[in-house]
XYZ file of C-alpha atoms in Angstrom:
459
model
C 87.549 -108.643 -191.121
C 90.815 -106.381 -190.895
C 90.317 -107.211 -187.095
C 91.028 -110.728 -188.370
C 93.509 -109.594 -190.500
C 95.861 -107.873 -188.284
C 95.477 -110.526 -185.839
C 96.907 -113.010 -188.654
C 99.823 -110.387 -189.990
C 100.723 -110.605 -186.217
C 100.705 -113.706 -185.428
C 102.516 -114.577 -188.566
C 105.404 -111.804 -187.598
C 105.551 -113.688 -184.022
C 105.956 -117.016 -185.843
C 108.881 -115.839 -188.046
C 110.686 -114.016 -185.065
C 110.399 -117.239 -183.142
C 112.467 -119.507 -185.786
C 114.687 -116.822 -186.740
C 117.388 -118.298 -184.915
C 116.879 -121.764 -187.204
C 116.784 -119.782 -190.477
C 120.142 -118.270 -189.200
C 121.718 -122.088 -188.377
C 122.215 -122.712 -191.710
C 125.311 -120.101 -192.226
C 126.263 -120.398 -188.610
C 128.073 -123.530 -187.755
C 127.138 -125.951 -185.084
C 129.458 -124.694 -181.612
C 128.862 -124.225 -178.233
C 128.364 -120.703 -179.098
C 125.390 -121.290 -180.875
C 123.666 -123.413 -178.609
C 124.648 -120.614 -175.734
C 122.548 -118.028 -178.738
C 119.488 -120.206 -178.842
C 118.886 -120.615 -174.906
C 119.608 -117.262 -174.701
C 117.435 -116.003 -177.687
C 114.485 -118.761 -176.441
C 114.297 -117.208 -172.675
C 113.824 -113.792 -174.223
C 111.500 -114.168 -176.565
C 109.679 -117.019 -173.760
C 109.742 -113.850 -170.977
C 108.514 -111.573 -173.915
C 105.508 -113.492 -174.153
C 104.872 -114.382 -170.921
C 104.548 -110.544 -170.690
C 102.628 -110.283 -173.194
C 99.967 -112.649 -171.908
C 100.244 -111.656 -167.949
C 99.761 -108.074 -168.374
C 96.374 -107.897 -170.074
C 95.195 -111.082 -167.548
C 96.300 -109.204 -164.488
C 94.349 -106.085 -165.827
C 91.219 -108.293 -166.015
C 92.072 -110.129 -162.613
C 92.504 -106.920 -161.007
C 88.518 -105.875 -162.835
C 86.825 -108.913 -161.723
C 88.240 -108.271 -157.919
C 86.797 -104.734 -158.097
C 83.522 -105.759 -159.131
C 83.398 -108.506 -156.205
C 84.018 -106.031 -154.194
C 81.550 -103.258 -155.706
C 84.181 -101.010 -156.581
C 83.011 -99.971 -160.516
C 86.287 -99.265 -162.039
C 86.591 -98.448 -166.000
C 89.492 -101.231 -166.892
C 91.946 -99.361 -169.787
C 91.896 -103.215 -171.220
C 88.650 -102.140 -172.339
C 90.192 -99.474 -174.916
C 92.053 -102.379 -176.784
C 90.902 -104.018 -179.591
C 91.732 -107.991 -178.997
C 90.448 -110.288 -177.771
C 90.990 -108.743 -173.940
C 89.463 -105.470 -174.997
C 86.408 -107.176 -175.911
C 86.292 -109.758 -172.720
C 86.666 -106.620 -170.748
C 83.754 -104.926 -172.491
C 81.669 -107.888 -171.785
C 82.599 -107.816 -168.144
C 81.855 -103.890 -168.190
C 78.294 -104.608 -169.229
C 78.234 -107.303 -167.005
C 78.778 -105.227 -164.113
C 76.215 -102.475 -165.223
C 73.709 -105.043 -165.312
C 74.490 -106.223 -162.215
C 74.613 -102.780 -160.366
C 71.363 -102.082 -161.760
C 69.498 -105.060 -160.408
C 71.459 -104.393 -157.239
C 70.201 -100.934 -157.210
C 66.757 -102.147 -157.970
C 66.900 -104.993 -155.224
C 68.176 -102.906 -152.698
C 65.307 -100.158 -153.337
C 62.363 -103.265 -152.737
C 64.483 -104.403 -149.469
C 64.061 -100.743 -148.490
C 60.586 -100.466 -148.852
C 59.599 -103.963 -147.536
C 61.857 -102.803 -144.234
C 60.289 -99.617 -143.608
C 56.355 -101.604 -144.122
C 57.650 -104.113 -141.818
C 58.918 -101.299 -139.255
C 55.634 -99.220 -140.090
C 53.334 -102.046 -139.263
C 51.347 -102.244 -136.157
C 51.307 -105.879 -135.849
C 54.398 -108.296 -135.015
C 55.593 -109.911 -137.761
C 58.062 -113.071 -136.942
C 59.680 -114.892 -139.798
C 62.629 -117.918 -139.799
C 64.485 -119.498 -142.890
C 65.176 -122.745 -144.338
C 67.077 -124.048 -140.817
C 64.310 -122.960 -138.522
C 66.197 -120.187 -136.956
C 64.491 -116.721 -136.929
C 65.484 -114.722 -139.764
C 63.468 -111.612 -139.051
C 61.777 -109.680 -136.224
C 60.027 -106.679 -136.744
C 59.892 -103.636 -134.003
C 56.035 -104.307 -133.246
C 56.786 -108.148 -132.449
C 60.051 -107.066 -130.708
C 58.045 -104.937 -128.393
C 55.375 -106.955 -127.996
C 57.539 -110.169 -126.717
C 59.853 -107.339 -125.119
C 62.901 -108.156 -127.075
C 66.031 -105.823 -127.522
C 67.080 -104.952 -130.819
C 68.321 -107.896 -132.809
C 67.876 -110.126 -130.114
C 66.183 -113.661 -131.121
C 67.607 -113.514 -134.935
C 69.270 -116.329 -135.291
C 68.029 -118.403 -132.831
C 65.320 -121.379 -133.321
C 61.825 -119.978 -131.603
C 61.683 -122.726 -128.833
C 64.261 -121.127 -127.437
C 63.495 -117.340 -127.662
C 60.152 -118.294 -126.502
C 60.809 -121.180 -124.253
C 57.422 -121.092 -122.007
C 55.124 -120.974 -124.453
C 53.760 -123.048 -127.494
C 54.761 -120.716 -129.732
C 57.919 -122.347 -130.878
C 56.221 -125.892 -131.462
C 53.848 -124.065 -133.849
C 56.716 -122.684 -136.166
C 58.115 -126.385 -136.183
C 54.018 -127.960 -137.091
C 53.619 -125.239 -139.557
C 57.509 -125.868 -141.499
C 57.185 -129.561 -140.875
C 53.413 -130.007 -142.446
C 53.152 -127.288 -144.839
C 49.748 -125.550 -143.559
C 48.779 -122.377 -142.472
C 47.791 -122.121 -139.048
C 45.447 -119.209 -136.981
C 44.940 -119.305 -133.445
C 44.203 -117.736 -130.419
C 46.819 -117.819 -127.304
C 46.849 -116.274 -123.875
C 50.684 -115.178 -123.526
C 51.476 -115.134 -119.825
C 52.738 -111.912 -118.316
C 51.528 -108.453 -116.288
C 49.137 -108.281 -117.587
C 48.138 -111.266 -119.364
C 47.330 -110.508 -122.879
C 45.551 -112.265 -125.857
C 47.403 -112.843 -129.146
C 45.981 -113.029 -132.682
C 48.248 -115.344 -134.555
C 48.493 -116.288 -138.379
C 51.644 -118.320 -139.631
C 52.281 -119.778 -143.289
C 54.678 -121.795 -144.999
C 57.415 -119.673 -147.086
C 57.191 -120.756 -150.733
C 58.179 -119.238 -154.306
C 54.963 -121.724 -155.291
C 52.401 -123.778 -153.964
C 54.507 -126.975 -155.223
C 58.288 -125.189 -154.188
C 60.382 -126.661 -150.944
C 59.456 -124.098 -147.843
C 62.046 -121.888 -147.007
C 60.797 -120.952 -143.942
C 57.772 -119.547 -141.694
C 56.083 -116.137 -141.514
C 53.650 -115.483 -138.562
C 51.511 -112.187 -138.452
C 51.264 -111.604 -134.649
C 48.093 -109.076 -133.226
C 47.598 -108.232 -129.735
C 43.664 -108.379 -129.045
C 43.425 -108.290 -125.645
C 41.569 -104.527 -125.811
C 39.184 -106.214 -128.384
C 38.863 -109.429 -125.948
C 38.157 -106.875 -123.310
C 35.476 -105.120 -124.802
C 33.766 -108.659 -125.752
C 33.924 -109.288 -122.649
C 32.167 -105.780 -121.197
C 29.774 -105.981 -123.520
C 28.750 -109.474 -122.573
C 28.766 -108.092 -119.193
C 26.834 -105.112 -119.865
C 24.210 -106.736 -122.031
C 23.523 -109.306 -119.034
C 23.584 -106.640 -116.334
C 21.234 -104.540 -118.333
C 18.926 -107.454 -118.752
C 19.183 -108.218 -114.994
C 18.571 -104.844 -113.930
C 15.525 -103.970 -116.487
C 13.940 -107.675 -115.313
C 13.861 -107.012 -111.663
C 11.673 -104.238 -111.662
C 9.595 -105.386 -114.754
C 8.891 -108.867 -112.594
C 7.601 -106.751 -109.659
C 5.536 -104.429 -111.625
C 3.978 -107.456 -113.809
C 3.549 -109.052 -110.082
C 1.819 -106.766 -108.663
C -0.427 -105.478 -111.609
C -1.582 -109.529 -111.829
C -2.415 -109.639 -108.124
C -4.642 -106.523 -108.667
C -6.131 -107.910 -111.498
C -7.076 -110.791 -109.532
C -9.225 -108.995 -107.468
C -6.536 -107.055 -105.247
C -7.646 -103.631 -107.079
C -10.929 -103.791 -104.417
C -8.972 -104.064 -101.259
C -8.269 -100.524 -101.222
C -5.419 -100.449 -98.662
C -3.384 -103.158 -100.733
C -4.146 -101.702 -103.749
C -2.502 -98.512 -102.754
C 0.496 -100.104 -101.163
C 0.494 -102.164 -104.378
C 0.315 -98.644 -106.585
C 2.912 -97.406 -104.699
C 5.287 -100.607 -105.218
C 4.496 -99.966 -108.723
C 5.164 -96.608 -109.027
C 8.728 -96.852 -107.510
C 9.715 -99.861 -109.707
C 8.728 -97.371 -112.793
C 10.980 -94.945 -111.292
C 13.697 -97.145 -110.975
C 13.201 -98.099 -114.353
C 13.252 -94.306 -115.349
C 16.329 -93.775 -113.157
C 18.317 -96.318 -115.223
C 17.158 -96.011 -118.775
C 18.001 -91.770 -118.077
C 21.312 -93.122 -117.071
C 21.672 -95.360 -119.253
C 21.180 -92.208 -121.979
C 23.401 -90.007 -120.062
C 26.138 -92.631 -120.090
C 25.530 -93.164 -123.729
C 26.264 -89.708 -124.394
C 28.981 -89.308 -122.760
C 30.934 -91.805 -124.288
C 30.392 -91.145 -127.351
C 31.329 -87.690 -126.896
C 28.392 -86.066 -128.067
C 27.800 -83.909 -124.835
C 28.954 -80.569 -125.326
C 30.607 -78.895 -121.892
C 28.749 -75.329 -121.165
C 32.200 -74.535 -119.359
C 32.056 -71.595 -116.746
C 33.701 -70.312 -113.675
C 32.129 -72.409 -111.114
C 32.212 -71.170 -106.920
C 32.942 -74.802 -105.105
C 31.600 -73.201 -102.140
C 28.208 -72.563 -103.565
C 27.863 -75.712 -105.368
C 28.362 -78.095 -102.297
C 26.232 -75.934 -100.286
C 23.271 -76.306 -102.890
C 24.260 -80.423 -102.552
C 24.456 -80.604 -99.034
C 21.487 -78.663 -98.675
C 19.224 -80.888 -100.710
C 20.732 -83.869 -98.494
C 20.339 -82.090 -95.147
C 16.985 -84.733 -94.509
C 18.968 -87.792 -95.328
C 21.834 -86.302 -92.979
C 20.005 -85.743 -89.794
C 18.324 -89.087 -89.903
C 21.232 -91.145 -89.828
C 22.818 -89.018 -87.485
C 26.077 -88.454 -89.697
C 28.618 -85.696 -89.094
C 29.774 -83.307 -92.052
C 32.815 -81.559 -92.546
C 33.483 -79.166 -95.143
C 37.337 -78.405 -95.918
C 36.891 -76.237 -99.562
C 40.233 -74.577 -99.652
C 40.455 -74.058 -103.621
C 36.787 -72.224 -103.924
C 37.199 -71.639 -108.372
C 37.373 -74.158 -110.677
C 36.254 -74.055 -114.002
C 33.940 -76.862 -116.432
C 30.179 -77.578 -116.514
C 28.280 -76.452 -113.709
C 25.637 -78.988 -114.329
C 27.850 -81.884 -115.044
C 30.001 -81.582 -112.063
C 27.115 -80.920 -110.034
C 25.944 -84.472 -110.986
C 29.560 -86.037 -109.914
C 29.279 -84.582 -106.413
C 25.976 -85.532 -105.990
C 26.803 -89.037 -106.925
C 30.010 -88.984 -104.551
C 28.150 -87.301 -101.558
C 24.917 -89.633 -102.340
C 27.417 -93.168 -102.001
C 29.192 -91.212 -98.999
C 25.902 -91.382 -97.022
C 24.309 -94.832 -98.370
C 27.672 -97.034 -97.394
C 28.211 -95.071 -94.201
C 26.627 -96.527 -91.229
C 24.501 -94.261 -88.518
C 27.086 -91.687 -86.679
C 29.685 -91.837 -89.143
C 31.610 -89.035 -90.581
C 31.381 -87.349 -94.148
C 33.850 -85.036 -95.349
C 34.022 -82.961 -98.576
C 36.837 -80.786 -99.468
C 38.981 -79.292 -102.245
C 42.699 -77.939 -102.711
C 45.009 -76.873 -105.324
C 47.485 -79.282 -106.686
C 49.859 -78.864 -109.224
C 47.862 -80.664 -112.196
C 44.797 -78.602 -111.327
C 41.722 -78.742 -108.617
C 40.983 -81.627 -106.694
C 37.664 -82.384 -105.161
C 37.578 -85.213 -102.824
C 34.876 -87.083 -100.617
C 35.610 -88.919 -97.632
C 33.476 -91.246 -95.524
C 33.948 -93.692 -92.321
C 31.649 -96.008 -94.299
C 31.910 -99.932 -94.793
C 35.398 -99.761 -96.977
C 35.693 -101.549 -100.488
C 37.744 -104.492 -100.710
C 41.113 -104.311 -102.190
C 39.883 -106.648 -105.169
C 37.202 -104.646 -105.958
C 38.685 -101.427 -106.558
C 40.095 -101.633 -110.178
C 36.497 -102.312 -111.356
C 34.443 -99.904 -108.977
C 33.983 -97.447 -112.266
C 32.918 -99.988 -114.251
C 28.961 -100.156 -115.811
C 26.778 -101.904 -113.118
C 29.512 -102.812 -111.185
C 28.684 -103.736 -107.774
C 30.841 -104.745 -104.548
C 28.058 -106.039 -102.078
C 24.956 -106.528 -104.849
C 22.599 -107.453 -102.099
C 23.017 -104.781 -99.783
C 23.940 -102.240 -103.174
C 19.995 -103.312 -104.216
C 18.647 -102.594 -100.862
C 20.035 -99.084 -101.022
C 19.016 -98.499 -104.197
C 20.499 -96.670 -107.573
C 20.904 -97.752 -111.031
C 24.815 -99.171 -110.390
C 26.045 -96.436 -113.032
C 26.441 -93.753 -111.014
C 29.981 -94.019 -110.589
C 30.531 -95.158 -114.259
C 28.868 -91.733 -115.034
C 31.599 -89.810 -112.813
C 34.085 -91.634 -114.806
C 33.129 -90.080 -118.165
C 31.960 -86.958 -116.916
C 35.688 -86.070 -115.601
C 37.098 -87.741 -118.489
C 34.958 -84.881 -120.690
C 36.841 -82.323 -118.452
C 40.411 -83.951 -119.465
C 40.172 -84.914 -115.629
C 40.936 -87.698 -113.364
C 38.952 -89.570 -110.797
C 40.491 -92.003 -107.870
C 39.265 -93.991 -105.105
C 41.056 -95.286 -102.373
C 40.003 -97.512 -99.329
C 40.087 -99.980 -96.427
C 37.574 -102.329 -95.754
C 35.625 -101.639 -92.611
C 37.777 -97.892 -92.441
C 35.895 -96.003 -94.753
C 36.545 -94.611 -98.484
C 38.036 -91.945 -100.228
C 36.818 -90.617 -103.676
C 38.434 -87.677 -105.611
C 38.658 -86.345 -109.251
C 41.187 -83.489 -110.530
C 39.900 -81.008 -112.870
C 42.838 -79.446 -115.115
C 43.521 -75.782 -115.152
C 43.065 -76.271 -119.204
C 40.957 -78.625 -121.206
C 43.639 -80.335 -123.550
C 43.597 -83.944 -123.196
C 43.068 -86.506 -125.453
C 42.578 -89.642 -122.868
C 42.121 -89.794 -118.991
C 42.061 -93.195 -117.115
C 40.756 -93.445 -113.734
C 43.404 -94.808 -110.804
C 42.914 -96.556 -107.558
C 45.052 -96.752 -104.166
């Protein structure tokens, strides 16, 4: 109420001042001087009114401009008690509320950005126009996009050789989520798992874009394929000797047991097939232990001369039977590792060299000191391996020539066991070969076992 009284008093004084010349007009003559005086008087009063109205409005205009630019400045007009001061105080409250909301929104945006950046899955989102508005780092890496590349473009332009752009369009138009697997071309070819969904505020709101979550499941599909191949191969490898055993036993039961010569021959075959089954099961158990990491290494210093000599002595009769020339080139004399496991590695490689080298051929076993550790190798002048088979040599049950491999015996697990034993020592296995000219298998044992994982290589 006092504020209203002051406003009324100020207004009354202003009106009195405005009409004061007219009150004086009764005592003044009507002449040119009076007209001139009136014009000057009203001009002065008008200018004062203009300044009185303009200055606080200009302060309010400056304050709103600072608010638009995000510059929080306390305006002096907020200290006034009139209507302008009340308006300034209201703007200040609005500015504080606006700043608080912006701060909260900024914090949430940073949190969302951190989540998107740390995700292992790729995320791509489009806006209401259908253009890409977001690509997280995982998606950029997945599709080999640079920072900011693709943002602001339509999906069909960013992925011109894929149906991905069309899938984004279908989800946007139809409004239904989609889940699918997509084979992405490249080297190597990858399998992607996509989940796309429309962006809505609620179920009935207009679609404002599409978001896609993309996972690379190439390794998963490879593992599934390996599992299926493994089951099929194990079944085949077990079925073959079991079928043979069953057939000969049935023959013996049907009366062949009365023929001593035939019975002895059949029982000898049954014994061989039983040993073959035993070797398959033993190798599977060894491979399982190696793959699970349950095999403890009994690390010791190994004399390579002695270890290779033991392996060669055990195979002396086979070397002589095929008239194979053996050369030893042991330059690095000492390695560290599990002697029993490394003996198994050398036995497997040497055994393969003898199997697949024709009569009169040559085999060389050697070692050398290298920058990564000690390299041990076995070279032969055998049949060689086709180039397309080299990447799969260390897979379980993989055989280059299935017929010849089964004739020569073996379980098809030897090279896979070699690979896992060397990786258990933090080393690497490698193979190089020329068809018809022989092969070279090698492995490197590092000086220190501090690996996380190792891989076989081919040349």
